[in-house]
CSV table of C-alpha atoms in Angstrom, one decimal:
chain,number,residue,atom,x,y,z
A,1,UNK,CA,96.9,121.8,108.8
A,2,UNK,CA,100.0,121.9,111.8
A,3,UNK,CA,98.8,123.0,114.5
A,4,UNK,CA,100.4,125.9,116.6
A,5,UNK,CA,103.5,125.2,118.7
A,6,UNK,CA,101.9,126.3,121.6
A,7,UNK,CA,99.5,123.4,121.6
A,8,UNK,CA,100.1,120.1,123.0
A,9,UNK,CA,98.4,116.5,121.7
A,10,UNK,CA,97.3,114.1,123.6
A,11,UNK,CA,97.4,110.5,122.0
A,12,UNK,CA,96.1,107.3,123.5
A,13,UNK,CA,98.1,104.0,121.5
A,14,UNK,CA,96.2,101.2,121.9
A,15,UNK,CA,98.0,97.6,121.0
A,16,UNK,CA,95.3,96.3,118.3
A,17,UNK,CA,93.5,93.1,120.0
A,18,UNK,CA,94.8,92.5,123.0
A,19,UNK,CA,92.6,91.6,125.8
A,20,UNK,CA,92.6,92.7,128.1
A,21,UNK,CA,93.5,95.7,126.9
A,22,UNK,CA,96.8,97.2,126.4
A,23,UNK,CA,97.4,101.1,125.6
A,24,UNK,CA,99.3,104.4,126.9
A,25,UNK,CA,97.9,108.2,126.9
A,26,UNK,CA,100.6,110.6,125.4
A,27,UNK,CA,101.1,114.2,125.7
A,28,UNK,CA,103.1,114.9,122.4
A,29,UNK,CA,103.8,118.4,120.5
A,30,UNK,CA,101.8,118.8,117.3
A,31,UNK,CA,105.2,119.2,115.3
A,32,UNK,CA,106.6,116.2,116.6
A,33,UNK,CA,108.3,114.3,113.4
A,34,UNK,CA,106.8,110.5,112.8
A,35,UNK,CA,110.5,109.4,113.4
A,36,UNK,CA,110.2,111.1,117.1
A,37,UNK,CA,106.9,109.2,117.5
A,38,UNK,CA,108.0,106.3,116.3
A,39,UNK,CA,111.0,106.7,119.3
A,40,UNK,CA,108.1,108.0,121.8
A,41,UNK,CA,105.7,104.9,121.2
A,42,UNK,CA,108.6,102.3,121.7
A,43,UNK,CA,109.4,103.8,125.1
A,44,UNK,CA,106.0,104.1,126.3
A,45,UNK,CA,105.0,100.5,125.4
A,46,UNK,CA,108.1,98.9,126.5
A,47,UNK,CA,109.4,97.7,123.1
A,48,UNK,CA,112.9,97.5,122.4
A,49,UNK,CA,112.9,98.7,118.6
A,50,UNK,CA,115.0,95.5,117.3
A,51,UNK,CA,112.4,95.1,114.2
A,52,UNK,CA,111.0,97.0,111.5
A,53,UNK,CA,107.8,99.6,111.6
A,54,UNK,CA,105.6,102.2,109.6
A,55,UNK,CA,102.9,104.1,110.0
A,56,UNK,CA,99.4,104.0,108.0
A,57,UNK,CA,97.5,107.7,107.9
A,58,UNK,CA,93.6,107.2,107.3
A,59,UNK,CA,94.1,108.2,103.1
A,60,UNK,CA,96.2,105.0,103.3
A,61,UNK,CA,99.7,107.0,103.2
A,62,UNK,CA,102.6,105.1,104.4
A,63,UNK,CA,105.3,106.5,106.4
A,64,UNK,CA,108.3,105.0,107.7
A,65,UNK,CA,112.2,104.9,107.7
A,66,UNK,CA,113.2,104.8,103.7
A,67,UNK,CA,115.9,102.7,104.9
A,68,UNK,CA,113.5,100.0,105.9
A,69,UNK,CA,112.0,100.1,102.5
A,70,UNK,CA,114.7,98.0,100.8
A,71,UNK,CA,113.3,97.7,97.3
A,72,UNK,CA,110.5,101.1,97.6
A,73,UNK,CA,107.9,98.3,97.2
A,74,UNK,CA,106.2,100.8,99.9
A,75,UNK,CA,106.8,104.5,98.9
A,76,UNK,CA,107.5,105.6,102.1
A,77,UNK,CA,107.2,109.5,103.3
A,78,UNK,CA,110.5,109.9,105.1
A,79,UNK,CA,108.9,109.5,108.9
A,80,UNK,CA,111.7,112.5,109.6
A,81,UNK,CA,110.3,115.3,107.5
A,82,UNK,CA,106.6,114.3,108.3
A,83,UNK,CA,104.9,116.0,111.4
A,84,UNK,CA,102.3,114.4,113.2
A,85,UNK,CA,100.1,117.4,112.8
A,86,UNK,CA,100.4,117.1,108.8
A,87,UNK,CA,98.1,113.6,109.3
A,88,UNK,CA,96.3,114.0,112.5
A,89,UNK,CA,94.9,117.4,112.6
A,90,UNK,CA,90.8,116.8,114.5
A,91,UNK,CA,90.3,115.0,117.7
A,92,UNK,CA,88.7,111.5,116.7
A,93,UNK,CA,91.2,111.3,113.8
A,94,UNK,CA,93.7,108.2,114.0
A,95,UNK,CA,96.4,106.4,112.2
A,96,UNK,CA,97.9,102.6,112.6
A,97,UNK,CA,101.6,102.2,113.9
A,98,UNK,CA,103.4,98.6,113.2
A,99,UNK,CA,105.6,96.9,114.6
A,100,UNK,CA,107.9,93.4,113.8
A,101,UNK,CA,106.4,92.5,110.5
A,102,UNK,CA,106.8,89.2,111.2
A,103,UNK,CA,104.8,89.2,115.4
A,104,UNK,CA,102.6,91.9,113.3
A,105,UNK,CA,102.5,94.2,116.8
A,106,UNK,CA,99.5,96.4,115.6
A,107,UNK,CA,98.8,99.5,117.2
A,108,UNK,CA,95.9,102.2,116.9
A,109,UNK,CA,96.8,105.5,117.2
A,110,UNK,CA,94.1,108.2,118.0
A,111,UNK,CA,93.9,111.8,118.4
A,112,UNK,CA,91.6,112.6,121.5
A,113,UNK,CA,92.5,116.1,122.4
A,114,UNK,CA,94.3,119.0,121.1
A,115,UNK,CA,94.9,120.9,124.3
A,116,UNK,CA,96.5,124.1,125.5
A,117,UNK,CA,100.6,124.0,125.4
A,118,UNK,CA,101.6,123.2,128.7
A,119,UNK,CA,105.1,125.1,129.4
A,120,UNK,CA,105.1,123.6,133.1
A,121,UNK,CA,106.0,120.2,132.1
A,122,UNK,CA,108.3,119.2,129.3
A,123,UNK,CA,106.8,116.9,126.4
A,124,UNK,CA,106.6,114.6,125.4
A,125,UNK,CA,105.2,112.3,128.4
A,126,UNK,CA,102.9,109.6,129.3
A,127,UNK,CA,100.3,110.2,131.7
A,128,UNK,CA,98.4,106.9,131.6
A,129,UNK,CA,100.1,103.8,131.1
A,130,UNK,CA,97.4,100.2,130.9
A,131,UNK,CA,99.3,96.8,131.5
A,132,UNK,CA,102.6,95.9,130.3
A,133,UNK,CA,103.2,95.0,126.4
A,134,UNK,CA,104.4,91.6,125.2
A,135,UNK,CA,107.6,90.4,125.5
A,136,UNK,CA,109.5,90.8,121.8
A,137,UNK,CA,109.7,88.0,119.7
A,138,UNK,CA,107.4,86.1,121.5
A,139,UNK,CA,104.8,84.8,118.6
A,140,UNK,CA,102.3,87.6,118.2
A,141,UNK,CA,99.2,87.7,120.2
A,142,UNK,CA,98.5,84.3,120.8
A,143,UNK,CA,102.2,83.5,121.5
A,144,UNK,CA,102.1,86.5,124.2
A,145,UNK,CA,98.4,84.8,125.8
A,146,UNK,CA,100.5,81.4,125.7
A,147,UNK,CA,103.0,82.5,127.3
A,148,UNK,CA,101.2,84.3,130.1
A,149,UNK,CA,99.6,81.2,130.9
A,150,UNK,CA,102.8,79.4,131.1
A,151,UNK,CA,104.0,82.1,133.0
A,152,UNK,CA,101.3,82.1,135.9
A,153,UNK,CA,101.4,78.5,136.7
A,154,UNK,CA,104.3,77.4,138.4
A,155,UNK,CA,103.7,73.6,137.9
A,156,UNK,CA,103.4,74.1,134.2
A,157,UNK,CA,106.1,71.4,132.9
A,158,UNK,CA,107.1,74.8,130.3
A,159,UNK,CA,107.4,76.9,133.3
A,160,UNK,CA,111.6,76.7,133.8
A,161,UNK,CA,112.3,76.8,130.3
A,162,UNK,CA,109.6,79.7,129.7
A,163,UNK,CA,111.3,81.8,132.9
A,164,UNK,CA,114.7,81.5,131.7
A,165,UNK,CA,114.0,82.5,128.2
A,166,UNK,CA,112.7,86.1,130.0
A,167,UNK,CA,116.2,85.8,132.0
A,168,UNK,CA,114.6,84.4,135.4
A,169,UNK,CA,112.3,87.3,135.4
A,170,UNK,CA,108.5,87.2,136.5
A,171,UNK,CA,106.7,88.8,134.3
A,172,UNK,CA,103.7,91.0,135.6
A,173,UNK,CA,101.2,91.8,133.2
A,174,UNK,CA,99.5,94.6,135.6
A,175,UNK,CA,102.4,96.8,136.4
A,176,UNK,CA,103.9,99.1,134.6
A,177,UNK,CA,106.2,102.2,136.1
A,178,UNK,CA,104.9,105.6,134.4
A,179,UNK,CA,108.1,107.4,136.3
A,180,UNK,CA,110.2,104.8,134.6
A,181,UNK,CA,108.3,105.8,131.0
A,182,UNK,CA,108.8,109.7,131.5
A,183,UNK,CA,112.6,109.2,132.3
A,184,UNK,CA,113.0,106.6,129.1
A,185,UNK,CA,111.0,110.0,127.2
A,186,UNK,CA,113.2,112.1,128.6
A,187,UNK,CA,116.3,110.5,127.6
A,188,UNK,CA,114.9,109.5,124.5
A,189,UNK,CA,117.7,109.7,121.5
A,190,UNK,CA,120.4,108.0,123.7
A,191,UNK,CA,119.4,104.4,123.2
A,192,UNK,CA,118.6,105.1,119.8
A,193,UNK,CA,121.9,106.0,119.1
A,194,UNK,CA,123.4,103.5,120.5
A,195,UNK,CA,121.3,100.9,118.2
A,196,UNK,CA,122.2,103.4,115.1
A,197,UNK,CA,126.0,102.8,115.9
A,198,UNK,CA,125.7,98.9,117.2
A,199,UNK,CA,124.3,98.1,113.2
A,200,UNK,CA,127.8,99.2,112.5
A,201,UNK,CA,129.1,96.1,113.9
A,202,UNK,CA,130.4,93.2,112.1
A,203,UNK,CA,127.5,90.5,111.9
A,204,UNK,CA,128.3,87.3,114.4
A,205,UNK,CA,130.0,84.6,112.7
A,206,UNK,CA,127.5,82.5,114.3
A,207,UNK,CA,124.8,83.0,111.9
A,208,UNK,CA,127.1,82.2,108.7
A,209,UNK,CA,127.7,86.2,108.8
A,210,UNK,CA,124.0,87.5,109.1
A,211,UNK,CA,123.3,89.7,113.0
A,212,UNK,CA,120.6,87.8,114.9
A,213,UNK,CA,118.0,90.4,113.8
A,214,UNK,CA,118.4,89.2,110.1
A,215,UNK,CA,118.2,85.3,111.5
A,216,UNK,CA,114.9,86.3,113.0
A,217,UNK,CA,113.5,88.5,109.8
A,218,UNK,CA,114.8,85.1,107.8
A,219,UNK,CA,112.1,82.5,110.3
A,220,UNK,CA,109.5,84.7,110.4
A,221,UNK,CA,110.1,86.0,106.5
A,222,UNK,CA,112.0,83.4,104.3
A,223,UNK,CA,110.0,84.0,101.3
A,224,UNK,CA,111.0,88.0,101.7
A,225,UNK,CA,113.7,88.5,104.1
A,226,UNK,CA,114.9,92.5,102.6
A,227,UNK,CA,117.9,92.9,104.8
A,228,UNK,CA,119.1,89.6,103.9
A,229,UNK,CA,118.7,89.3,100.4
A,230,UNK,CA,118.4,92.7,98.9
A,231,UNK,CA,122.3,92.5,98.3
A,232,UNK,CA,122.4,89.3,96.3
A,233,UNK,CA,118.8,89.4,94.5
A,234,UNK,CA,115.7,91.8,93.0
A,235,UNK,CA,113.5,91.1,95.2
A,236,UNK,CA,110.7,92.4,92.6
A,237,UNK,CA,111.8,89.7,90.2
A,238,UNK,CA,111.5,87.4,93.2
A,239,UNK,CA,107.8,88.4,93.9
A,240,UNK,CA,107.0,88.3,89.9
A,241,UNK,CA,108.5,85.0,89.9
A,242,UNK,CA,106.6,83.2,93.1
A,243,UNK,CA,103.2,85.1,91.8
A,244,UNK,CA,103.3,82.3,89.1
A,245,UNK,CA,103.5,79.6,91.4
A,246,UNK,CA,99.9,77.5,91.2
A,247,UNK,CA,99.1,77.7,94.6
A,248,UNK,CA,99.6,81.6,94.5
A,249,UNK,CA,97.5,81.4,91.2
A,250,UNK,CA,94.8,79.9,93.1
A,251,UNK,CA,95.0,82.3,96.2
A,252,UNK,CA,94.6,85.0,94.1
A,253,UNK,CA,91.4,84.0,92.6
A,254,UNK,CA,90.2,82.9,96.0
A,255,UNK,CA,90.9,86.2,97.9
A,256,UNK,CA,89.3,87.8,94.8
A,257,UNK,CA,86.0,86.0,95.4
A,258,UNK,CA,86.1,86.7,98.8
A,259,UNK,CA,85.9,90.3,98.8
A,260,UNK,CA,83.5,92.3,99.4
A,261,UNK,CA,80.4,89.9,100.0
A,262,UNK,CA,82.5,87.1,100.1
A,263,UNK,CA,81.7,83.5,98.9
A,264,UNK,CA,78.3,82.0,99.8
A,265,UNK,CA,79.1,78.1,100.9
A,266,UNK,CA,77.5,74.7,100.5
A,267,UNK,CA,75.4,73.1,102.8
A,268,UNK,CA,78.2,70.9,103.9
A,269,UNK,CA,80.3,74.2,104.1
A,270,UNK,CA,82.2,73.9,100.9
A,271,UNK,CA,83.7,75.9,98.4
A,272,UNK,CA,80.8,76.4,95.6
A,273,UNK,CA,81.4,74.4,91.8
A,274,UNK,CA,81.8,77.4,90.4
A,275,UNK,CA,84.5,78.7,92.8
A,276,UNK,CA,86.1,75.4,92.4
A,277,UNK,CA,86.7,75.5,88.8
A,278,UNK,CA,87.9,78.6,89.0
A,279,UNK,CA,90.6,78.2,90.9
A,280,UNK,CA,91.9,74.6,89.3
A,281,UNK,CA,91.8,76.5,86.4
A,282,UNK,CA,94.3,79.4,87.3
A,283,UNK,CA,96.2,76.7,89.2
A,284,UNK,CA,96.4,74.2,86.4
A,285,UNK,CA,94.2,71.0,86.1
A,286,UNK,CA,97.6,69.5,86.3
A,287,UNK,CA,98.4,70.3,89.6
A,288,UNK,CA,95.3,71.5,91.4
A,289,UNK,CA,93.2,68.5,90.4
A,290,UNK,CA,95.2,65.7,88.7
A,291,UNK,CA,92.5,62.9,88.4
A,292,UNK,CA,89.9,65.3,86.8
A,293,UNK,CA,91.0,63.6,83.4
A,294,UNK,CA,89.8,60.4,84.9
A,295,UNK,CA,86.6,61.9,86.6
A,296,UNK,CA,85.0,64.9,86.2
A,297,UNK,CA,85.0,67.5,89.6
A,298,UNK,CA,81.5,68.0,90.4
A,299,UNK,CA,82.4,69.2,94.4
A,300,UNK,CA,84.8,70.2,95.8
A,301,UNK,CA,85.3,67.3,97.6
A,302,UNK,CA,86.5,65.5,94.8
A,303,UNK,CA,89.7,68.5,94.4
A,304,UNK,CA,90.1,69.0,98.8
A,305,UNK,CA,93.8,68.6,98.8
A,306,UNK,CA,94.0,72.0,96.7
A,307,UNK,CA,90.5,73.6,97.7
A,308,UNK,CA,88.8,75.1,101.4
A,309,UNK,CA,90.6,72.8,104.1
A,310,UNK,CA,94.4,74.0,103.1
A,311,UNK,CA,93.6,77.7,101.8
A,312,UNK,CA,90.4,78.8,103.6
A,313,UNK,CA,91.9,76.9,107.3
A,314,UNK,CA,95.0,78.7,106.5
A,315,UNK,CA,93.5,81.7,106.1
A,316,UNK,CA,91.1,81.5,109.2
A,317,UNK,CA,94.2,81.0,111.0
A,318,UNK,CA,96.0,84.1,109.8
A,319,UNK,CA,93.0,85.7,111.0
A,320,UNK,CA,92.7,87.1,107.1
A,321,UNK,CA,88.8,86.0,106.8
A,322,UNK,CA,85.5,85.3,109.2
A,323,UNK,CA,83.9,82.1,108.4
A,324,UNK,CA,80.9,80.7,109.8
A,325,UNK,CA,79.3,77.5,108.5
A,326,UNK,CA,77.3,79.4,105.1
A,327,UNK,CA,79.6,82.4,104.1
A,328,UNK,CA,83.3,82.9,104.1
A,329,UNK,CA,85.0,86.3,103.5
A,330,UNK,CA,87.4,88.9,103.6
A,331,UNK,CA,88.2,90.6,106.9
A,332,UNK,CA,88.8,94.6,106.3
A,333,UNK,CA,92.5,94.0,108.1
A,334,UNK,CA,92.8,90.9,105.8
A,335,UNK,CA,92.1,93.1,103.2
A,336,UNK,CA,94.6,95.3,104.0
A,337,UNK,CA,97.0,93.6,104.6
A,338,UNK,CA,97.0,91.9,100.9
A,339,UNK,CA,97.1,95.3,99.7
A,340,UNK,CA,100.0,96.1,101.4
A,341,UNK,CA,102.3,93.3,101.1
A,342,UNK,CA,103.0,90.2,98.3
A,343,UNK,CA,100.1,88.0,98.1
A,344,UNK,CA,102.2,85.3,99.2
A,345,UNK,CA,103.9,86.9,102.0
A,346,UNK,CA,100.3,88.0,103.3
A,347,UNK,CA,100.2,84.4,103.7
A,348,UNK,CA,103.4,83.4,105.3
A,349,UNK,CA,103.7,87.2,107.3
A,350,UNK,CA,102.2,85.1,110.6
A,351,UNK,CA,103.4,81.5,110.1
């Protein structure tokens, strides 16, 4: 239920995983739209809203801009005729904001207090701001720790290049300006606008008629790139059509068996007989195990090319599963993740 206007939230975002942490307290209004948030969260973290987002309430609701849902795949509530108090209603309560689909810029946001409205400041603002957020587009979480290291030593033969790309800037990992925020708050709409009116534009002629933020949806996306195929294809009938491919085939039976319990391994770690077979048989004994007709697959050492080290490394990587040398299994993020997007493109997203 909203709460009154005379009530003010107070939020703390927290950018999922990084260490050490990273996170801002917010004072918002309770009827503050998901659009407005959306706005507030990019300003108080430092991003520079060049990608695409949504928000995740806790029944699994997606909100988001319907113009970022090019093929309504995701059923998005219209983030600008949802208030904030319509999902978060009880301190404790939280909801997951992302960010660039393709870095996957995670972000936890919970209610902690619903306080008295506070008429002697305006809202919203940030009154606790923790270390600075990652530089866009630079790889996700382990691209940002790379490139802190990089960074901080001078003598590191990537140093120059690294510097430049930041436009000779240091970057300082502790500081961040919470006068800076609260003026960015303040001022809000006005950059906004300008990026509303700058998508106008004609696309550079450099990048055969795409803008630079379709180039960078196409490398981290090329399997599912929305803004840059949506006009010439369906891009259901593209995911039908690659859900047929063997190796997707496979996947699917995999991530299947890895639910829940997960899959209970061999004593030299591998894939079970059972699993095995299971999977060359979606796949196709043709493809996923072509010398079967010569000699039987007993392990699944005999089919390795198709089996554990491409799919279950892969997935490891993705950070999609925990495996340990006996079990393998499904992460609850890896989980939902494959419910929210194409299998395939669950396994691609972080490539």
């Amino acid at each position: 239920m909203p709460q009154p206007a005379n009530k003010a939230y107070q939020l703390k975002v927290s950018l999922l995983g990084a260490q050490p942490p990273i996170w801002r307290r917010l004072l918002i209004a309770p009827d503050t739209t998901f659009q407005d948030l959306h706005r507030i969260i990019q300003l108080a973290m430092g991003w520079q809203a060049c990608h695409l987002h949504m928000f995740q309430a806790g029944d699994g609701r997606l909100i988001g801009d319907p113009a970022e849902d090019f093929d309504g795949m995701l059923n998005f509530q219209d983030e600008t005729m949802v208030a904030v108090s319509a999902v978060l209603s009880k301190e404790g309560q939280a909801l997951t904001y992302d960010y660039d689909f393709g870095d996957s810029w995670e972000h936890e946001v919970r209610l902690e207090k619903v306080l008295p409205g506070d008429r002697g400041e305006p809202l919203p603002r940030c009154i606790k701001a923790v270390r600075q957020c990652p530089p866009e587009n630079v790889g996700g979480l382990p691209g940002f720790y790379d490139f802190l290291e990089v960074m901080e030593d001078a003598a590191h033969p990537e140093h120059v290049a690294v510097r430049e790309w930041m436009g000779g800037e240091l970057f300082e990992p502790e500081f961040v300006d919470l006068d800076d925020i609260n003026q960015a708050l303040a001022e809000r709409d006005a950059p906004f606008t300008e990026i509303e009116s700058e998508s106008d534009t004609p696309p550079a002629s450099d990048f055969f008629g795409h803008s630079p933020s379709q180039v960078h949806e196409l490398l981290k996306n090329p399997l599912n790139c929305h803004s840059v195929f949506k006009p010439l294809i369906n891009a259901e009938a593209v995911n039908r059509e690659l859900d047929t491919a063997p190796v997707v085939r496979m996947a699917k039976v995999l991530v299947e068996a890895l639910k829940g319990k997960g899959i209970r391994l061999t004593g030299k770690g591998n894939l079970p007989l059972k699993q095995v077979k299971a999977m060359i048989e979606a796949g196709g004994e043709g493809v996923a195990a072509p010398m079967a007709r010569y000699s039987p697959i007993r392990s699944e050492e005999q089919a390795r090319s198709a089996m554990r080290s491409r799919m279950l490394t892969l997935y490891q990587l993705l950070g999609l599963i925990e495996l340990d040398p006996e079990h393998a299994r499904l992460r609850g993020e890896g989980e939902q993740r494959m419910r929210r997007t194409a299998l395939f493109e669950g396994m691609f997203v972080r490539a």
